[in-house]
């Protein structure tokens, strides 16, 4: 299996357009690399590719990855589908950008598919442009993606709906995705939104070769410390990296060859390559995914 990292940043990108926090200033001053919204592409053979989420930056992300370029026919694409981890705008707006295609397969949980039909009616809009296929992901039930041997299994990581669907709490609103190449046995886990470290999360990442994990916030009170807001990470559905209840110590104990953070918020000090927080990650054998990196499992 091949995994291409297309984007690393959380909602708003990096730097965020309306934020002048210390880490955003680093990017604007040229001391840190700007980042697009978190997404990866994966394939068993390099022929058919699947995107993890469709971000507002999807056109630029496709252009930046030559394996996703169209061809050989004038109007053709190696992108076969999109797998959604939730219904958040930064993970679904890109579906509208992909409307010019000949039709893609989109896989998501039941509440996400319903939200994209009603609260944010992407599905009826897209169905007027191309024959999209909408498939249901059921946590704990493997789903075969293609004849190349890829299989995906969702696991529940949160129950918070996006703001536009507020009032519909509960259910499988947020999931991680465990992708297995049945030919080689390689396993990759993509989990950009994790509320808590649960037995389901532990089981999903326990034997994976590659774990791309929620790195939204370094600490629970990061928004307050940075002056960007008041809500703690836990209230926004994200397990912080640091601390005894954080994800870093748990990820450090995993046998995976690649243990990398994605969906990193613009306030997170790990975006500063010289920060103590970034050095602390390195000391644990962890890192932040690089946009453009390719991993073979």
CSV table of N, CA and C in Angstrom, one decimal, residues 83-178:
chain,number,residue,atom,x,y,z
A,83,UNK,N,-13.1,8.8,1.3
A,83,UNK,CA,-13.6,8.2,2.5
A,83,UNK,C,-13.7,9.4,3.5
A,84,UNK,N,-14.8,9.6,4.1
A,84,UNK,CA,-15.0,10.7,5.1
A,84,UNK,C,-14.9,10.2,6.5
A,85,UNK,N,-14.1,10.9,7.3
A,85,UNK,CA,-14.0,10.6,8.8
A,85,UNK,C,-15.1,11.3,9.6
A,86,UNK,N,-15.7,12.3,9.0
A,86,UNK,CA,-16.8,13.1,9.7
A,86,UNK,C,-17.5,14.0,8.6
A,87,UNK,N,-18.4,14.8,9.1
A,87,UNK,CA,-19.1,15.7,8.2
A,87,UNK,C,-18.7,17.2,8.3
A,88,UNK,N,-17.5,17.4,9.0
A,88,UNK,CA,-17.0,18.8,9.2
A,88,UNK,C,-16.8,19.4,7.8
A,89,UNK,N,-16.9,20.8,7.8
A,89,UNK,CA,-16.8,21.5,6.5
A,89,UNK,C,-15.4,21.4,5.9
A,90,UNK,N,-14.4,21.4,6.8
A,90,UNK,CA,-13.0,21.3,6.2
A,90,UNK,C,-12.7,19.9,5.7
A,91,UNK,N,-13.6,18.9,5.9
A,91,UNK,CA,-13.5,17.6,5.3
A,91,UNK,C,-14.4,17.2,4.2
A,92,UNK,N,-15.4,18.1,3.9
A,92,UNK,CA,-16.4,17.8,3.0
A,92,UNK,C,-16.6,18.9,1.9
A,93,UNK,N,-16.2,20.1,2.1
A,93,UNK,CA,-16.3,21.1,1.1
A,93,UNK,C,-15.7,20.8,-0.2
A,94,UNK,N,-14.6,20.0,-0.2
A,94,UNK,CA,-13.9,19.6,-1.4
A,94,UNK,C,-14.7,18.7,-2.3
A,95,UNK,N,-15.8,18.1,-1.8
A,95,UNK,CA,-16.6,17.3,-2.6
A,95,UNK,C,-17.3,18.1,-3.7
A,96,UNK,N,-17.6,19.3,-3.4
A,96,UNK,CA,-18.2,20.2,-4.4
A,96,UNK,C,-17.2,20.6,-5.5
A,97,UNK,N,-15.9,20.7,-5.1
A,97,UNK,CA,-14.8,20.9,-6.1
A,97,UNK,C,-14.7,19.8,-7.1
A,98,UNK,N,-15.0,18.6,-6.6
A,98,UNK,CA,-14.8,17.3,-7.4
A,98,UNK,C,-16.1,17.1,-8.3
A,99,UNK,N,-17.0,18.0,-8.4
A,99,UNK,CA,-18.2,17.8,-9.1
A,99,UNK,C,-18.0,17.6,-10.6
A,100,UNK,N,-16.9,18.1,-11.2
A,100,UNK,CA,-16.6,18.0,-12.6
A,100,UNK,C,-16.3,16.5,-13.0
A,101,UNK,N,-16.1,15.6,-12.1
A,101,UNK,CA,-15.6,14.3,-12.4
A,101,UNK,C,-16.7,13.5,-13.1
A,102,UNK,N,-16.4,12.2,-13.4
A,102,UNK,CA,-17.3,11.3,-14.0
A,102,UNK,C,-18.0,10.5,-13.0
A,103,UNK,N,-17.9,10.9,-11.7
A,103,UNK,CA,-18.5,10.2,-10.6
A,103,UNK,C,-17.5,9.5,-9.7
A,104,UNK,N,-17.7,9.6,-8.4
A,104,UNK,CA,-16.8,9.0,-7.5
A,104,UNK,C,-17.6,8.2,-6.5
A,105,UNK,N,-16.9,7.3,-5.8
A,105,UNK,CA,-17.5,6.6,-4.7
A,105,UNK,C,-17.2,7.3,-3.4
A,106,UNK,N,-18.2,7.6,-2.6
A,106,UNK,CA,-18.0,8.3,-1.3
A,106,UNK,C,-18.5,7.4,-0.2
A,107,UNK,N,-17.6,7.1,0.8
A,107,UNK,CA,-17.9,6.3,1.9
A,107,UNK,C,-18.0,7.1,3.2
A,108,UNK,N,-19.0,6.9,4.0
A,108,UNK,CA,-19.2,7.6,5.2
A,108,UNK,C,-20.2,6.9,6.1
A,109,UNK,N,-20.2,7.2,7.4
A,109,UNK,CA,-21.2,6.6,8.3
A,109,UNK,C,-22.6,7.2,8.0
A,110,UNK,N,-23.6,6.5,8.6
A,110,UNK,CA,-25.0,6.9,8.4
A,110,UNK,C,-25.3,8.3,8.8
A,111,UNK,N,-24.9,8.8,10.0
A,111,UNK,CA,-25.2,10.2,10.3
A,111,UNK,C,-24.5,11.2,9.3
A,112,UNK,N,-23.3,10.9,8.9
A,112,UNK,CA,-22.6,11.8,8.0
A,112,UNK,C,-23.3,11.8,6.6
A,113,UNK,N,-23.7,10.7,6.1
A,113,UNK,CA,-24.4,10.6,4.8
A,113,UNK,C,-25.7,11.4,4.9
A,114,UNK,N,-26.4,11.3,6.1
A,114,UNK,CA,-27.7,11.9,6.2
A,114,UNK,C,-27.5,13.5,6.3
A,115,UNK,N,-26.4,13.9,7.0
A,115,UNK,CA,-26.2,15.3,7.1
A,115,UNK,C,-25.9,15.9,5.7
A,116,UNK,N,-25.2,15.1,4.9
A,116,UNK,CA,-24.8,15.6,3.5
A,116,UNK,C,-26.0,15.5,2.6
A,117,UNK,N,-27.1,15.0,3.1
A,117,UNK,CA,-28.4,15.0,2.3
A,117,UNK,C,-29.3,16.2,2.7
A,118,UNK,N,-29.2,16.6,4.0
A,118,UNK,CA,-30.2,17.5,4.5
A,118,UNK,C,-29.6,18.8,5.1
A,119,UNK,N,-28.8,18.7,6.2
A,119,UNK,CA,-28.3,19.9,6.8
A,119,UNK,C,-27.3,20.6,5.9
A,120,UNK,N,-26.5,19.9,5.2
A,120,UNK,CA,-25.5,20.5,4.2
A,120,UNK,C,-25.7,19.6,3.0
A,121,UNK,N,-26.7,20.0,2.1
A,121,UNK,CA,-27.1,19.1,1.0
A,121,UNK,C,-26.2,18.9,-0.1
A,122,UNK,N,-25.0,18.4,0.2
A,122,UNK,CA,-24.0,18.2,-0.9
A,122,UNK,C,-24.5,17.1,-1.8
A,123,UNK,N,-25.1,16.0,-1.3
A,123,UNK,CA,-25.5,14.9,-2.1
A,123,UNK,C,-26.4,15.2,-3.2
A,124,UNK,N,-27.6,15.9,-2.9
A,124,UNK,CA,-28.4,16.2,-4.0
A,124,UNK,C,-27.8,17.2,-5.0
A,125,UNK,N,-26.9,18.1,-4.6
A,125,UNK,CA,-26.3,19.0,-5.5
A,125,UNK,C,-25.3,18.2,-6.4
A,126,UNK,N,-24.5,17.3,-5.9
A,126,UNK,CA,-23.5,16.6,-6.7
A,126,UNK,C,-24.2,15.6,-7.6
A,127,UNK,N,-25.3,15.0,-7.2
A,127,UNK,CA,-26.0,14.1,-8.0
A,127,UNK,C,-26.5,14.7,-9.3
A,128,UNK,N,-26.6,16.0,-9.4
A,128,UNK,CA,-27.0,16.7,-10.6
A,128,UNK,C,-25.8,16.9,-11.6
A,129,UNK,N,-24.6,16.6,-11.1
A,129,UNK,CA,-23.4,16.8,-11.9
A,129,UNK,C,-22.8,15.5,-12.4
A,130,UNK,N,-22.8,14.5,-11.6
A,130,UNK,CA,-22.2,13.3,-11.9
A,130,UNK,C,-22.8,12.1,-11.1
A,131,UNK,N,-22.6,10.9,-11.6
A,131,UNK,CA,-23.2,9.7,-10.9
A,131,UNK,C,-22.4,9.3,-9.7
A,132,UNK,N,-22.5,10.0,-8.6
A,132,UNK,CA,-21.7,9.6,-7.4
A,132,UNK,C,-22.4,8.4,-6.8
A,133,UNK,N,-21.6,7.5,-6.2
A,133,UNK,CA,-22.1,6.4,-5.4
A,133,UNK,C,-21.8,6.6,-3.9
A,134,UNK,N,-22.8,6.5,-3.1
A,134,UNK,CA,-22.7,6.8,-1.7
A,134,UNK,C,-22.8,5.5,-0.9
A,135,UNK,N,-21.7,5.1,-0.3
A,135,UNK,CA,-21.7,3.8,0.5
A,135,UNK,C,-21.6,4.1,2.0
A,136,UNK,N,-22.2,3.2,2.7
A,136,UNK,CA,-22.3,3.4,4.2
A,136,UNK,C,-21.1,2.6,4.9
A,137,UNK,N,-20.4,3.3,5.7
A,137,UNK,CA,-19.4,2.7,6.6
A,137,UNK,C,-20.1,2.4,7.9
A,138,UNK,N,-20.0,1.2,8.3
A,138,UNK,CA,-20.5,0.7,9.6
A,138,UNK,C,-19.3,0.4,10.5
A,139,UNK,N,-19.1,1.1,11.6
A,139,UNK,CA,-18.0,0.8,12.5
A,139,UNK,C,-17.9,-0.7,12.9
A,140,UNK,N,-16.7,-1.2,12.7
A,140,UNK,CA,-16.5,-2.6,13.0
A,140,UNK,C,-16.8,-3.6,11.9
A,141,UNK,N,-17.3,-3.1,10.8
A,141,UNK,CA,-17.6,-4.0,9.6
A,141,UNK,C,-16.7,-3.6,8.5
A,142,UNK,N,-15.8,-4.5,8.1
A,142,UNK,CA,-14.9,-4.2,7.0
A,142,UNK,C,-15.6,-4.0,5.7
A,143,UNK,N,-15.1,-3.1,4.8
A,143,UNK,CA,-15.7,-2.9,3.5
A,143,UNK,C,-14.6,-2.9,2.5
A,144,UNK,N,-14.8,-3.8,1.5
A,144,UNK,CA,-13.9,-3.9,0.4
A,144,UNK,C,-14.1,-2.7,-0.6
A,145,UNK,N,-12.9,-2.1,-0.9
A,145,UNK,CA,-13.0,-0.9,-1.8
A,145,UNK,C,-12.8,-1.2,-3.3
A,146,UNK,N,-12.0,-2.2,-3.6
A,146,UNK,CA,-11.7,-2.4,-5.0
A,146,UNK,C,-11.2,-3.9,-5.2
A,147,UNK,N,-10.9,-4.2,-6.4
A,147,UNK,CA,-10.3,-5.5,-6.7
A,147,UNK,C,-8.8,-5.6,-6.5
A,148,UNK,N,-8.2,-4.5,-6.1
A,148,UNK,CA,-6.8,-4.5,-5.8
A,148,UNK,C,-6.4,-5.0,-4.4
A,149,UNK,N,-7.5,-5.3,-3.6
A,149,UNK,CA,-7.2,-5.8,-2.3
A,149,UNK,C,-7.3,-4.9,-1.1
A,150,UNK,N,-7.8,-3.7,-1.3
A,150,UNK,CA,-7.9,-2.7,-0.2
A,150,UNK,C,-9.2,-3.0,0.5
A,151,UNK,N,-9.1,-2.9,1.8
A,151,UNK,CA,-10.3,-3.1,2.7
A,151,UNK,C,-10.2,-2.0,3.8
A,152,UNK,N,-11.3,-1.3,4.1
A,152,UNK,CA,-11.4,-0.3,5.1
A,152,UNK,C,-12.4,-0.7,6.2
A,153,UNK,N,-12.0,-0.4,7.4
A,153,UNK,CA,-12.9,-0.6,8.5
A,153,UNK,C,-12.9,0.7,9.4
A,154,UNK,N,-14.1,1.2,9.6
A,154,UNK,CA,-14.2,2.4,10.5
A,154,UNK,C,-14.3,2.0,11.9
A,155,UNK,N,-13.8,2.9,12.8
A,155,UNK,CA,-13.9,2.7,14.2
A,155,UNK,C,-14.3,4.0,14.9
A,156,UNK,N,-15.2,4.0,15.8
A,156,UNK,CA,-15.7,5.2,16.4
A,156,UNK,C,-14.7,6.0,17.2
A,157,UNK,N,-14.6,7.3,16.9
A,157,UNK,CA,-13.7,8.1,17.7
A,157,UNK,C,-14.4,9.3,18.3
A,158,UNK,N,-15.7,9.5,18.0
A,158,UNK,CA,-16.4,10.7,18.6
A,158,UNK,C,-17.8,10.7,18.2
A,159,UNK,N,-18.7,11.5,19.0
A,159,UNK,CA,-20.1,11.5,18.7
A,159,UNK,C,-20.6,12.9,18.5
A,160,UNK,N,-19.7,13.9,18.3
A,160,UNK,CA,-20.1,15.3,18.1
A,160,UNK,C,-20.4,15.6,16.7
A,161,UNK,N,-21.6,16.1,16.4
A,161,UNK,CA,-21.9,16.5,15.0
A,161,UNK,C,-21.2,17.9,14.7
A,162,UNK,N,-21.1,18.3,13.4
A,162,UNK,CA,-20.6,19.6,13.1
A,162,UNK,C,-21.6,20.7,13.6
A,163,UNK,N,-21.1,21.9,13.7
A,163,UNK,CA,-22.0,23.0,14.2
A,163,UNK,C,-23.3,23.1,13.4
A,164,UNK,N,-23.2,22.9,12.1
A,164,UNK,CA,-24.4,23.1,11.3
A,164,UNK,C,-25.5,22.0,11.5
A,165,UNK,N,-25.1,20.9,12.2
A,165,UNK,CA,-26.0,19.8,12.6
A,165,UNK,C,-26.2,19.8,14.1
A,166,UNK,N,-26.0,20.8,14.8
A,166,UNK,CA,-26.1,20.8,16.2
A,166,UNK,C,-27.5,20.4,16.6
A,167,UNK,N,-27.5,19.6,17.7
A,167,UNK,CA,-28.8,19.1,18.2
A,167,UNK,C,-29.0,17.7,17.8
A,168,UNK,N,-28.1,17.1,17.0
A,168,UNK,CA,-28.2,15.7,16.6
A,168,UNK,C,-27.1,14.9,17.2
A,169,UNK,N,-26.7,15.2,18.4
A,169,UNK,CA,-25.6,14.5,19.1
A,169,UNK,C,-25.9,13.0,19.2
A,170,UNK,N,-24.8,12.3,19.3
A,170,UNK,CA,-24.9,10.9,19.5
A,170,UNK,C,-24.7,10.2,18.1
A,171,UNK,N,-24.3,9.0,18.1
A,171,UNK,CA,-24.1,8.2,16.9
A,171,UNK,C,-22.7,8.3,16.4
A,172,UNK,N,-22.5,7.7,15.2
A,172,UNK,CA,-21.1,7.6,14.7
A,172,UNK,C,-20.8,8.8,13.8
A,173,UNK,N,-20.7,10.0,14.5
A,173,UNK,CA,-20.4,11.2,13.7
A,173,UNK,C,-18.9,11.3,13.3
A,174,UNK,N,-18.0,10.8,14.1
A,174,UNK,CA,-16.6,10.9,13.8
A,174,UNK,C,-16.0,9.5,14.0
A,175,UNK,N,-15.2,9.1,13.0
A,175,UNK,CA,-14.6,7.8,13.0
A,175,UNK,C,-13.1,7.9,12.5
A,176,UNK,N,-12.4,6.9,12.9
A,176,UNK,CA,-11.0,6.7,12.3
A,176,UNK,C,-11.2,5.7,11.3
A,177,UNK,N,-10.2,5.6,10.4
A,177,UNK,CA,-10.3,4.6,9.3
A,177,UNK,C,-9.1,3.7,9.3
A,178,UNK,N,-9.3,2.4,9.3
A,178,UNK,CA,-8.2,1.4,9.3
A,178,UNK,C,-8.2,0.8,7.9
